[in-house]
Short mmCIF file of C-alpha atoms in Angstrom, two decimals:
data_model
loop_
_atom_site.label_atom_id
_atom_site.label_comp_id
_atom_site.label_asym_id
_atom_site.label_seq_id
_atom_site.Cartn_x
_atom_site.Cartn_y
_atom_site.Cartn_z
CA LYS A 158 14.54 23.83 12.81
CA ARG A 159 18.28 24.66 13.80
CA LYS A 160 20.18 26.88 10.98
CA HIS A 161 23.45 25.13 12.24
CA PRO A 162 22.53 21.19 12.51
CA ASP A 163 26.08 20.63 13.01
CA ARG A 164 26.92 22.97 16.15
CA ALA A 165 26.53 20.59 18.92
CA GLN A 166 24.66 22.13 21.91
CA ALA A 167 27.01 22.43 25.10
CA SER A 168 25.85 20.17 27.96
CA ASN A 169 25.43 21.97 31.62
CA SER A 170 28.51 20.65 32.96
CA LEU A 171 30.55 21.51 30.45
CA MET A 172 29.28 25.27 30.12
CA LEU A 173 29.71 25.47 34.06
CA ASP A 174 33.36 24.82 33.60
CA ALA A 175 33.70 27.12 30.78
CA VAL A 176 31.95 30.33 32.71
CA ARG A 177 33.82 29.26 35.68
CA LEU A 178 37.46 29.76 33.53
CA VAL A 179 36.08 33.10 32.27
CA CYS A 180 34.51 34.31 35.81
CA ASP A 181 37.45 32.51 38.37
CA GLN A 182 40.92 32.42 35.92
CA LYS A 183 39.63 35.54 33.83
CA LYS A 184 40.84 33.99 30.45
CA SER A 185 38.40 35.62 27.69
CA ILE A 186 35.01 34.22 26.06
CA ARG A 187 36.46 34.04 22.76
CA GLU A 188 39.53 32.18 24.08
CA VAL A 189 37.41 29.95 26.22
CA ALA A 190 34.82 29.46 23.36
CA GLU A 191 37.55 27.76 20.64
CA ALA A 192 38.99 25.88 23.24
CA LEU A 193 36.17 23.94 24.43
CA LYS A 194 34.60 24.20 21.09
CA ILE A 195 30.81 26.24 21.69
CA SER A 196 29.07 28.86 20.89
CA LYS A 197 31.12 32.07 21.60
CA SER A 198 27.28 34.12 21.94
CA ALA A 199 26.25 31.00 23.75
CA LEU A 200 29.11 31.19 26.25
CA GLY A 201 28.67 34.80 26.84
CA ARG A 202 25.18 34.74 27.75
CA ALA A 203 25.79 32.26 30.67
CA VAL A 204 28.68 34.22 31.94
CA LYS A 205 26.19 37.22 32.35
CA LYS A 206 24.19 34.74 33.67
CA TYR A 207 26.46 33.27 35.97
CA LYS A 208 27.25 36.86 37.16
CA ASP A 209 23.47 37.89 37.89
CA SER A 210 22.84 34.72 39.90
CA GLY A 211 22.88 34.59 43.22
CA ASP A 212 23.21 30.74 43.51
CA LYS A 213 26.21 29.91 41.40
CA ASP A 214 26.36 26.53 42.92
CA ASN A 215 22.79 25.00 41.85
CA ILE A 216 22.58 27.38 38.52
CA LEU A 217 21.50 25.60 35.00
CA PHE A 218 22.37 26.66 31.38
CA LYS A 219 19.34 25.30 29.11
CA SER A 220 19.31 25.85 25.52
CA ASN A 221 16.66 28.54 24.94
CA LEU A 222 15.32 26.49 21.37
CA VAL A 223 12.30 26.26 22.83
CA CYS A 224 11.38 29.93 22.50
CA GLY A 225 11.36 30.29 18.85
CA MET A 226 8.83 27.27 18.64
CA ILE A 227 5.53 27.73 17.17
CA PHE A 228 3.79 24.70 18.27
CA THR A 229 4.05 22.42 21.41
CA ALA A 230 4.87 19.08 20.99
CA GLU A 231 1.70 18.04 21.62
CA ASP A 232 0.44 20.28 18.78
CA GLU A 233 2.82 18.50 16.55
CA VAL A 234 1.64 15.04 17.64
CA LEU A 235 -1.58 15.78 16.59
CA LEU A 236 -0.56 17.57 12.86
CA LYS A 237 1.64 14.02 12.33
CA GLU A 238 -1.60 11.95 13.30
CA TYR A 239 -3.76 13.57 11.12
CA LEU A 240 -1.17 13.50 8.29
CA LEU A 241 -0.97 9.71 8.85
CA LYS A 242 -4.91 8.96 8.73
CA ALA A 243 -5.07 11.11 5.48
CA SER A 244 -2.17 9.12 3.83
CA LYS A 245 -4.28 5.78 4.82
CA MET A 246 -7.45 6.95 3.86
CA HIS A 247 -5.57 7.28 0.26
CA TYR A 248 -5.67 11.34 0.16
CA GLY A 249 -2.34 12.12 1.25
CA LEU A 250 -1.33 16.39 1.67
CA LYS A 251 1.71 17.40 -0.43
CA ARG A 252 4.01 19.42 1.16
CA MET A 253 2.33 22.53 -0.02
CA GLN A 254 -1.01 21.62 1.57
CA VAL A 255 1.02 20.40 4.86
CA CYS A 256 2.47 23.67 5.15
CA SER A 257 -0.76 25.24 4.30
CA VAL A 258 -2.57 23.54 7.38
CA ALA A 259 0.00 24.11 9.73
CA TYR A 260 -0.44 27.88 9.28
CA GLN A 261 -4.26 27.49 9.61
CA HIS A 262 -3.79 25.86 13.00
CA ALA A 263 -1.42 28.36 14.05
CA LYS A 264 -3.76 30.90 13.49
CA ALA A 265 -6.35 29.13 15.11
CA LEU A 266 -4.40 28.52 18.35
CA ASN A 267 -3.62 32.21 18.22
CA ARG A 268 -0.03 31.31 17.88
CA LYS A 269 2.37 33.89 16.82
CA CYS A 270 4.01 33.28 13.13
CA PRO A 271 6.91 34.84 11.29
CA ALA A 272 6.36 36.98 8.53
CA SER A 273 7.06 35.16 5.86
CA TRP A 274 4.02 32.98 7.14
CA GLN A 275 1.73 35.63 7.44
CA ALA A 276 2.28 37.18 3.99
CA ASN A 277 2.48 33.51 1.80
CA ASN A 278 -0.25 32.17 4.26
CA LEU A 279 2.29 28.89 4.42
CA ALA A 280 4.31 27.32 6.89
CA GLY A 281 8.18 27.95 6.04
CA ARG A 282 10.69 25.44 4.39
CA ASP A 283 12.44 25.05 7.53
CA TRP A 284 9.76 24.64 9.39
CA PHE A 285 8.43 21.92 7.30
CA MET A 286 12.01 20.07 7.42
CA GLY A 287 12.24 20.17 11.11
CA PHE A 288 8.84 18.84 11.41
CA MET A 289 9.66 16.11 9.59
CA ASP A 290 13.24 15.20 11.22
CA HIS A 291 11.11 15.37 14.45
CA HIS A 292 8.55 12.70 13.36
CA SER A 293 10.59 9.78 11.86
CA GLU A 294 7.24 8.05 11.16
CA LEU A 295 6.80 10.71 8.27
CA SER A 296 8.27 10.76 4.72
CA LEU A 297 7.80 12.58 1.48
CA GLN A 298 7.17 9.66 -1.05
CA SER A 299 5.83 9.05 -4.60
CA PRO A 300 2.27 7.50 -3.90
CA GLU A 301 1.27 4.33 -6.10
CA ALA A 302 -2.02 4.70 -7.72
CA THR A 303 -4.90 3.16 -6.52
CA SER A 304 -8.38 3.22 -8.53
CA LEU A 305 -11.42 4.45 -6.63
CA GLY A 306 -13.05 1.29 -7.27
CA ARG A 307 -10.48 -0.81 -5.02
CA ALA A 308 -10.17 2.04 -2.71
CA THR A 309 -14.26 1.68 -1.81
CA SER A 310 -14.55 -1.51 -2.77
CA PHE A 311 -12.20 -3.08 -0.10
CA ASN A 312 -14.18 -2.66 3.15
CA LYS A 313 -15.15 -4.62 5.83
CA HIS A 314 -18.77 -5.66 5.03
CA ASN A 315 -16.97 -7.29 1.85
CA VAL A 316 -14.62 -9.13 3.63
CA ASP A 317 -16.55 -10.48 5.81
CA ALA A 318 -19.03 -11.30 3.29
CA PHE A 319 -16.33 -13.83 1.20
CA LEU A 320 -14.96 -14.74 4.61
CA SER A 321 -18.54 -15.95 6.39
CA ASN A 322 -18.92 -17.71 2.48
CA LEU A 323 -15.58 -19.31 2.92
CA LYS A 324 -16.01 -20.79 6.65
CA SER A 325 -19.64 -21.95 5.39
CA VAL A 326 -17.67 -24.22 2.63
CA TYR A 327 -15.23 -25.42 5.00
CA ASP A 328 -17.78 -26.24 7.67
CA ARG A 329 -20.08 -28.09 5.15
CA TYR A 330 -17.28 -29.90 3.12
CA GLN A 331 -14.40 -30.86 5.68
CA LEU A 332 -11.82 -29.60 2.93
CA THR A 333 -8.31 -30.59 3.91
CA PRO A 334 -5.82 -27.52 2.82
CA ASP A 335 -4.22 -29.72 -0.20
CA ARG A 336 -7.94 -29.32 -1.50
CA ILE A 337 -7.82 -25.95 -1.69
CA TYR A 338 -6.95 -23.87 -4.87
CA ILE A 339 -6.28 -20.56 -5.62
CA GLY A 340 -6.40 -19.48 -9.12
CA ASP A 341 -5.30 -15.83 -11.59
CA GLU A 342 -3.70 -14.97 -14.16
CA THR A 343 -1.25 -11.98 -14.65
CA GLY A 344 -0.05 -10.62 -17.67
CA PHE A 345 3.73 -10.34 -19.40
CA THR A 346 4.93 -8.32 -22.38
CA THR A 347 7.87 -8.71 -24.68
CA ALA A 348 8.58 -4.64 -23.03
CA HIS A 349 9.66 -5.41 -19.80
CA ASN A 350 10.33 -3.02 -17.02
CA ARG A 351 14.22 -1.98 -16.63
CA PRO A 352 16.22 -2.32 -13.55
CA LYS A 353 18.30 0.05 -11.89
CA VAL A 354 21.89 0.01 -13.35
CA VAL A 355 24.92 2.45 -12.49
CA GLY A 356 25.57 5.58 -14.31
CA ALA A 357 26.85 8.59 -14.07
CA CYS A 358 25.98 11.03 -10.92
CA GLY A 359 24.11 13.90 -12.06
CA GLU A 360 22.90 12.22 -15.23
CA LYS A 361 19.12 13.61 -16.21
CA GLN A 362 18.13 10.39 -17.81
CA ILE A 363 20.12 7.09 -18.18
CA GLY A 364 19.09 4.81 -21.35
CA GLN A 365 18.24 0.92 -21.13
CA VAL A 366 17.50 -1.10 -23.78
CA THR A 367 14.44 -2.76 -24.25
CA SER A 368 12.64 -4.62 -27.22
CA ALA A 369 9.77 -2.46 -28.19
CA ASP A 370 8.18 0.80 -26.38
CA ARG A 371 4.93 -1.16 -26.30
CA GLY A 372 5.49 -5.24 -26.17
CA GLU A 373 2.78 -7.70 -26.85
CA LEU A 374 1.07 -9.50 -23.85
CA VAL A 375 0.63 -12.80 -22.81
CA THR A 376 -0.84 -13.94 -19.88
CA VAL A 377 -0.32 -16.45 -17.54
CA LEU A 378 -2.66 -18.47 -15.61
CA CYS A 379 -1.46 -19.87 -12.06
CA THR A 380 -2.92 -22.18 -9.50
CA VAL A 381 -1.69 -23.15 -6.50
CA ASN A 382 -3.18 -25.02 -3.78
CA ALA A 383 -3.41 -23.59 0.58
CA ILE A 384 -0.61 -26.25 1.14
CA GLY A 385 1.82 -24.80 -1.17
CA ASN A 386 1.88 -26.75 -4.31
CA ALA A 387 1.64 -25.20 -7.70
CA LEU A 388 0.10 -26.63 -11.05
CA PRO A 389 1.66 -26.01 -14.16
CA PRO A 390 0.79 -22.76 -15.85
CA VAL A 391 -1.41 -22.21 -18.51
CA LEU A 392 -0.07 -19.57 -20.88
CA ILE A 393 -2.08 -17.95 -23.63
CA PHE A 394 -0.42 -16.04 -26.81
CA PRO A 395 -1.83 -13.23 -28.93
CA ARG A 396 -1.85 -15.34 -31.85
CA VAL A 397 -5.04 -17.44 -33.96
CA ARG A 398 -3.66 -20.44 -33.49
CA PHE A 399 -1.50 -22.50 -31.21
CA LYS A 400 1.96 -24.12 -32.12
CA ASP A 401 3.73 -26.46 -29.80
CA PHE A 402 7.12 -24.62 -30.32
CA PHE A 403 5.09 -21.84 -28.90
CA LEU A 404 5.71 -23.57 -25.14
CA LYS A 405 9.65 -23.78 -25.70
CA GLY A 406 11.08 -23.55 -22.12
CA ALA A 407 8.23 -23.41 -20.26
CA PRO A 408 7.80 -24.96 -16.82
CA ALA A 409 7.37 -29.05 -17.35
CA GLY A 410 3.25 -29.89 -17.97
CA SER A 411 2.12 -26.26 -18.93
CA LEU A 412 -0.97 -25.76 -20.85
CA GLY A 413 -0.71 -23.18 -24.17
CA LEU A 414 -3.27 -21.60 -25.92
CA ALA A 415 -4.11 -19.07 -27.80
CA ASP A 416 -6.27 -16.16 -28.55
CA ARG A 417 -6.01 -13.05 -31.27
CA SER A 418 -6.21 -10.45 -27.68
CA GLY A 419 -3.80 -12.38 -25.24
CA TRP A 420 -6.75 -12.21 -22.78
CA MET A 421 -8.60 -14.98 -20.71
CA SER A 422 -11.74 -16.18 -22.12
CA SER A 423 -14.78 -18.05 -21.77
CA GLU A 424 -13.81 -20.70 -23.98
CA LEU A 425 -10.27 -20.70 -23.29
CA PHE A 426 -11.18 -20.81 -19.31
CA LEU A 427 -13.04 -24.01 -20.11
CA LEU A 428 -9.97 -25.70 -21.50
CA ALA A 429 -8.04 -24.36 -18.39
CA LEU A 430 -10.40 -25.97 -15.98
CA GLU A 431 -9.99 -28.97 -17.43
CA HIS A 432 -6.45 -28.78 -17.22
CA ILE A 433 -7.18 -28.16 -13.56
CA VAL A 434 -8.96 -30.87 -13.25
CA ARG A 435 -6.90 -33.05 -14.85
CA HIS A 436 -3.49 -32.27 -12.55
CA THR A 437 -5.85 -32.20 -9.20
CA LYS A 438 -7.68 -35.58 -9.85
CA CYS A 439 -10.87 -34.38 -8.48
CA SER A 440 -14.05 -35.68 -8.25
CA THR A 441 -18.04 -35.20 -7.22
CA GLU A 442 -16.64 -37.78 -3.82
CA GLU A 443 -13.34 -35.88 -3.45
CA PRO A 444 -14.27 -32.17 -4.34
CA ILE A 445 -12.11 -28.99 -4.96
CA LEU A 446 -12.46 -25.72 -3.74
CA LEU A 447 -11.27 -23.32 -6.15
CA ILE A 448 -11.24 -19.66 -5.51
CA ARG A 449 -11.51 -17.36 -8.41
CA ASP A 450 -12.14 -13.05 -9.28
CA ASN A 451 -15.71 -13.05 -10.69
CA HIS A 452 -14.72 -12.09 -14.13
CA GLU A 453 -17.47 -13.15 -16.83
CA SER A 454 -15.22 -15.46 -18.45
CA HIS A 455 -14.87 -17.36 -15.28
CA VAL A 456 -18.43 -18.01 -14.53
CA SER A 457 -20.40 -19.23 -18.30
CA ILE A 458 -22.65 -21.46 -18.53
CA ASN A 459 -20.43 -24.09 -19.79
CA THR A 460 -17.83 -23.30 -17.26
CA ILE A 461 -20.63 -24.23 -14.17
CA ASN A 462 -22.07 -27.06 -16.19
CA LYS A 463 -17.81 -28.37 -16.31
CA ALA A 464 -17.52 -27.59 -12.70
CA LYS A 465 -20.68 -29.64 -11.26
CA GLU A 466 -19.49 -32.77 -13.55
CA SER A 467 -15.84 -32.58 -12.43
CA GLY A 468 -16.10 -31.77 -8.61
CA VAL A 469 -15.25 -28.45 -8.40
CA ILE A 470 -16.55 -25.89 -5.74
CA LEU A 471 -16.35 -22.34 -7.53
CA LEU A 472 -16.00 -19.37 -5.30
CA THR A 473 -15.20 -15.87 -6.09
CA PHE A 474 -13.64 -13.05 -4.37
CA PRO A 475 -15.49 -9.62 -4.11
CA PRO A 476 -14.71 -7.02 -6.73
CA HIS A 477 -11.84 -5.08 -6.65
CA CYS A 478 -10.37 -6.80 -3.75
CA SER A 479 -8.14 -9.04 -5.13
CA HIS A 480 -5.14 -6.96 -4.15
CA ARG A 481 -5.44 -7.42 -0.85
CA LEU A 482 -7.66 -11.05 -0.64
CA GLN A 483 -5.66 -13.02 -3.68
CA PRO A 484 -2.50 -14.66 -2.27
CA LEU A 485 -1.20 -14.76 -5.80
CA ASP A 486 -1.26 -10.74 -5.71
CA VAL A 487 -0.35 -10.45 -2.17
CA SER A 488 2.90 -12.74 -2.02
CA VAL A 489 3.89 -14.45 -5.45
CA TYR A 490 3.16 -12.20 -8.53
CA GLY A 491 5.64 -9.45 -7.01
CA PRO A 492 9.02 -11.49 -7.12
CA PHE A 493 7.91 -13.62 -10.11
CA LYS A 494 7.36 -10.63 -12.13
CA SER A 495 10.95 -9.36 -10.58
CA ARG A 496 12.56 -11.87 -11.56
CA TYR A 497 10.92 -12.16 -15.08
CA ASN A 498 12.25 -8.40 -15.72
CA ALA A 499 15.74 -9.66 -14.38
CA ALA A 500 15.76 -12.40 -16.95
CA CYS A 501 14.55 -10.27 -20.17
CA ASN A 502 17.31 -7.79 -19.04
CA ASP A 503 19.67 -10.60 -19.16
CA TRP A 504 18.52 -11.98 -22.44
CA LEU A 505 18.86 -8.64 -23.97
CA THR A 506 22.51 -8.18 -22.43
CA ASP A 507 23.26 -12.04 -23.85
CA ASN A 508 21.37 -11.42 -27.49
CA PRO A 509 22.85 -7.88 -28.64
CA GLY A 510 20.89 -6.25 -31.33
CA LYS A 511 18.37 -8.58 -30.76
CA ALA A 512 14.50 -8.10 -29.59
CA ILE A 513 12.07 -10.19 -26.77
CA SER A 514 9.46 -12.03 -29.14
CA ILE A 515 6.00 -13.91 -27.88
CA TYR A 516 8.60 -16.78 -28.60
CA ASN A 517 10.51 -15.92 -25.98
CA VAL A 518 8.46 -15.04 -23.24
CA ALA A 519 7.79 -18.98 -22.26
CA GLU A 520 11.50 -19.78 -21.46
CA LEU A 521 11.76 -16.38 -19.47
CA VAL A 522 8.59 -17.39 -17.66
CA GLY A 523 10.11 -20.53 -16.84
CA SER A 524 13.36 -19.10 -15.73
CA ALA A 525 11.07 -17.02 -13.28
CA TYR A 526 8.46 -19.04 -12.27
CA VAL A 527 10.62 -22.04 -10.43
CA PRO A 528 12.61 -19.66 -8.28
CA THR A 529 9.43 -17.40 -7.14
CA VAL A 530 6.29 -19.78 -7.22
CA THR A 531 7.44 -21.93 -4.38
CA GLN A 532 5.90 -23.14 -0.97
CA LYS A 533 7.22 -20.50 1.16
CA ASN A 534 5.86 -18.01 -0.77
CA ILE A 535 2.39 -19.47 -1.55
CA ILE A 536 1.90 -20.14 2.24
CA SER A 537 2.57 -16.77 3.26
CA GLY A 538 0.03 -15.37 0.54
CA PHE A 539 -2.98 -17.80 2.15
CA GLN A 540 -1.70 -17.01 6.00
CA LYS A 541 -1.78 -13.15 5.22
CA THR A 542 -5.53 -13.07 3.51
CA GLY A 543 -6.82 -15.53 6.28
CA ILE A 544 -8.01 -18.04 3.71
CA TRP A 545 -5.83 -21.10 5.50
CA PRO A 546 -5.33 -21.03 8.24
CA PHE A 547 -8.58 -19.29 8.45
CA ASN A 548 -8.65 -16.34 10.12
CA SER A 549 -12.13 -13.95 10.34
CA GLU A 550 -10.10 -10.70 10.92
CA PRO A 551 -7.00 -10.80 8.58
CA PHE A 552 -6.84 -6.91 8.69
CA THR A 553 -6.67 -4.41 10.90
CA VAL A 554 -8.96 -1.10 11.11
CA ASP A 555 -5.75 0.99 9.30
CA ASP A 556 -6.40 -1.41 6.59
CA TYR A 557 -10.29 0.04 5.62
CA MET A 558 -9.37 3.46 6.15
CA MET A 559 -9.83 4.21 2.52
CA SER A 560 -13.76 2.88 2.43
CA PRO A 561 -15.33 5.36 4.79
CA VAL A 562 -14.93 7.96 2.17
CA THR A 563 -18.05 6.98 0.42
CA ASP A 564 -20.05 6.11 3.43
CA ARG A 565 -23.55 7.63 3.51
CA PRO A 566 -26.19 8.65 6.73
CA VAL A 567 -28.81 6.80 5.85
CA ALA A 568 -32.15 6.28 7.81
CA SER A 569 -32.61 2.92 9.21
CA PRO A 570 -36.31 1.72 9.61
CA CYS A 571 -36.68 3.27 13.19
CA GLY A 572 -35.96 6.39 11.67
CA GLU A 573 -32.39 6.74 13.34
CA VAL A 574 -29.55 7.87 11.05
CA SER A 575 -26.24 5.38 10.91
CA ARG A 576 -23.38 5.70 8.59
CA GLN A 577 -23.07 2.72 5.55
CA THR A 578 -21.00 1.85 3.21
CA ALA A 579 -22.92 3.66 0.13
CA THR A 580 -21.89 1.20 -2.58
CA MET A 581 -24.87 -0.77 -3.50
CA VAL A 582 -24.41 -4.52 -2.62
CA SER A 583 -26.00 -7.42 -4.46
CA GLU A 584 -25.69 -10.98 -3.66
CA THR A 585 -24.29 -13.05 -6.54
CA SER A 586 -24.44 -16.77 -6.72
CA SER A 587 -21.20 -18.93 -7.54
CA ALA A 588 -21.52 -21.97 -9.08
CA SER A 589 -20.42 -25.21 -7.09
CA LEU A 590 -20.85 -28.69 -7.63
CA LEU A 591 -23.10 -29.46 -4.43
CA GLU A 592 -24.27 -25.71 -3.36
CA ASN A 593 -24.19 -22.20 -4.42
CA VAL A 594 -22.49 -20.11 -2.58
CA SER A 595 -23.64 -15.80 -2.37
CA ASN A 596 -20.94 -13.60 -2.47
CA ALA A 597 -21.22 -9.91 -2.50
CA GLU A 598 -20.62 -8.04 -4.93
CA VAL A 599 -20.46 -4.29 -5.29
CA ASN A 600 -21.82 -2.03 -8.10
CA THR A 601 -19.12 0.26 -8.43
CA ASN A 602 -21.02 2.40 -11.41
CA ARG A 603 -22.42 4.16 -8.13
CA ALA A 604 -19.07 5.34 -6.92
CA ARG A 605 -18.27 9.05 -7.47
CA SER A 606 -14.83 10.50 -7.75
CA VAL A 607 -13.85 12.77 -5.20
CA SER A 608 -11.35 15.17 -5.77
CA ALA A 609 -8.36 15.37 -2.67
CA ASP A 610 -8.82 19.25 -2.15
CA ILE A 611 -12.91 19.67 -1.92
CA PHE A 612 -14.18 18.64 1.48
CA THR A 613 -17.38 18.72 3.55
CA PRO A 614 -18.32 21.68 5.69
CA THR A 615 -19.08 19.61 8.58
CA VAL A 616 -16.62 17.43 10.54
CA ASP A 617 -17.14 13.82 11.71
CA GLU A 618 -16.72 13.13 15.45
CA SER A 619 -14.44 10.17 14.44
CA ALA A 620 -12.26 12.49 12.73
CA SER A 621 -10.78 13.79 15.86
CA THR A 622 -7.68 12.17 17.31
CA SER A 623 -8.20 9.99 20.00
CA THR A 624 -5.51 12.13 21.85
CA ALA A 625 -7.57 15.47 21.31
CA SER A 626 -10.39 16.13 23.65
CA PRO A 627 -13.40 17.43 22.39
CA SER A 628 -12.82 20.87 22.78
CA ARG A 629 -9.31 21.30 21.58
CA ILE A 630 -8.45 22.66 18.06
CA VAL A 631 -7.49 19.77 15.59
CA PRO A 632 -6.46 19.69 12.12
CA SER A 633 -9.30 17.55 11.09
CA GLY A 634 -11.43 20.20 12.21
CA LEU A 635 -9.73 23.31 9.74
CA ARG A 636 -9.59 20.56 6.99
CA PRO A 637 -11.90 17.98 7.39
CA PHE A 638 -10.98 14.46 5.91
CA PRO A 639 -12.60 14.42 2.16
CA THR A 640 -16.37 12.06 2.05
CA ALA A 641 -18.15 11.62 -1.05
CA THR A 642 -21.40 14.08 -0.92
CA PRO A 643 -24.57 12.32 -1.21
CA HIS A 644 -26.46 12.28 -4.44
#
């Protein structure tokens, strides 16, 4: 890393002009360096080189920065690709771990390292900052927590199984996009997330008023279809009995329900299903497809019977995959909750000294619902997940990078060893009016937690980057990618 990033490197033509001023016009090196704003030491070296050169017309003055480099450009690219792949696998490296890998890589390549590297068994901070400057694709970020179930269950096998079931329903019933519905619950609390505010520079902590440290939860069920239409939401309040004034300010046509916990239950979902049937006007002659997660409250016997009677085809998402397959999670709930938090902050500003209660949530949800649950956002979610227009390959290889951590070598019937997802897959039936659509589920109870710092002693061939030859030393050979150990 350059110690003086503000000091510009003189071009070859400028340095040649400076040298000729010194050698031909007999000016001092200091005077010329100050006049042309170049390094006095660099000009001195250039003058010496000019005097010692036999061909003064074709002489070149090159920077000597390369002389102090430990890694070549190709070595840095290999390290960059290794870090990107580890990050996509959700096992990204900390700064100290990157410096440790860099030092190990330098030793494996028999490169001359600074004394500080050898004393600490780590690459220096200057090298790390320079490496990050060289590769704009990398940045030091705070990762978002991702459960092991989500990281391993979202794999190509589960996604392909779901999309295959979806395609079979489309082919059999010839459903139009206005008959394809998605439903999902999300929670809103009276203690909202604080927005960023302007405060004094240098202050370690800036306060912002909220209603409570831990607020009460109100569950909101949204149902949308593939052409961008949204049904009136269902709001579930944490009370034993529902009162009509709970829905003051809610979107028109909303259904209000009450449960002691504020969560969806089998009994409440049956009422919510009747609400959906009433607004979609579906029947056995004109059925609709309703895609939901496979929570037990959504697949009770009474719900299945009601769906059969009303003309509702139920299809469920694979477990722990809704964050990528659920259109509402992908493109709607993010702006919806951001607008809700902003509305809560405005309400507290307009009502100083008062706290938000569950009786204000419906009005705040209503103010955020209309501008965010829009046709544009809904259609975007359907497109990104491949549900409509149907896309059998909506995700790239990079999107599945976290699932190979739990791959296992298993013996096939022929005795050959292959790599296969470790999670046990079982077929479950999703209730429908006209057919039972089987959907793959992953038994996450068999998933094992893997520490980011524990690695297997062997290296998978696929871990090597495409730019490296099989005989070349690569970072993944020194610090293999994490792989769960077999039971």
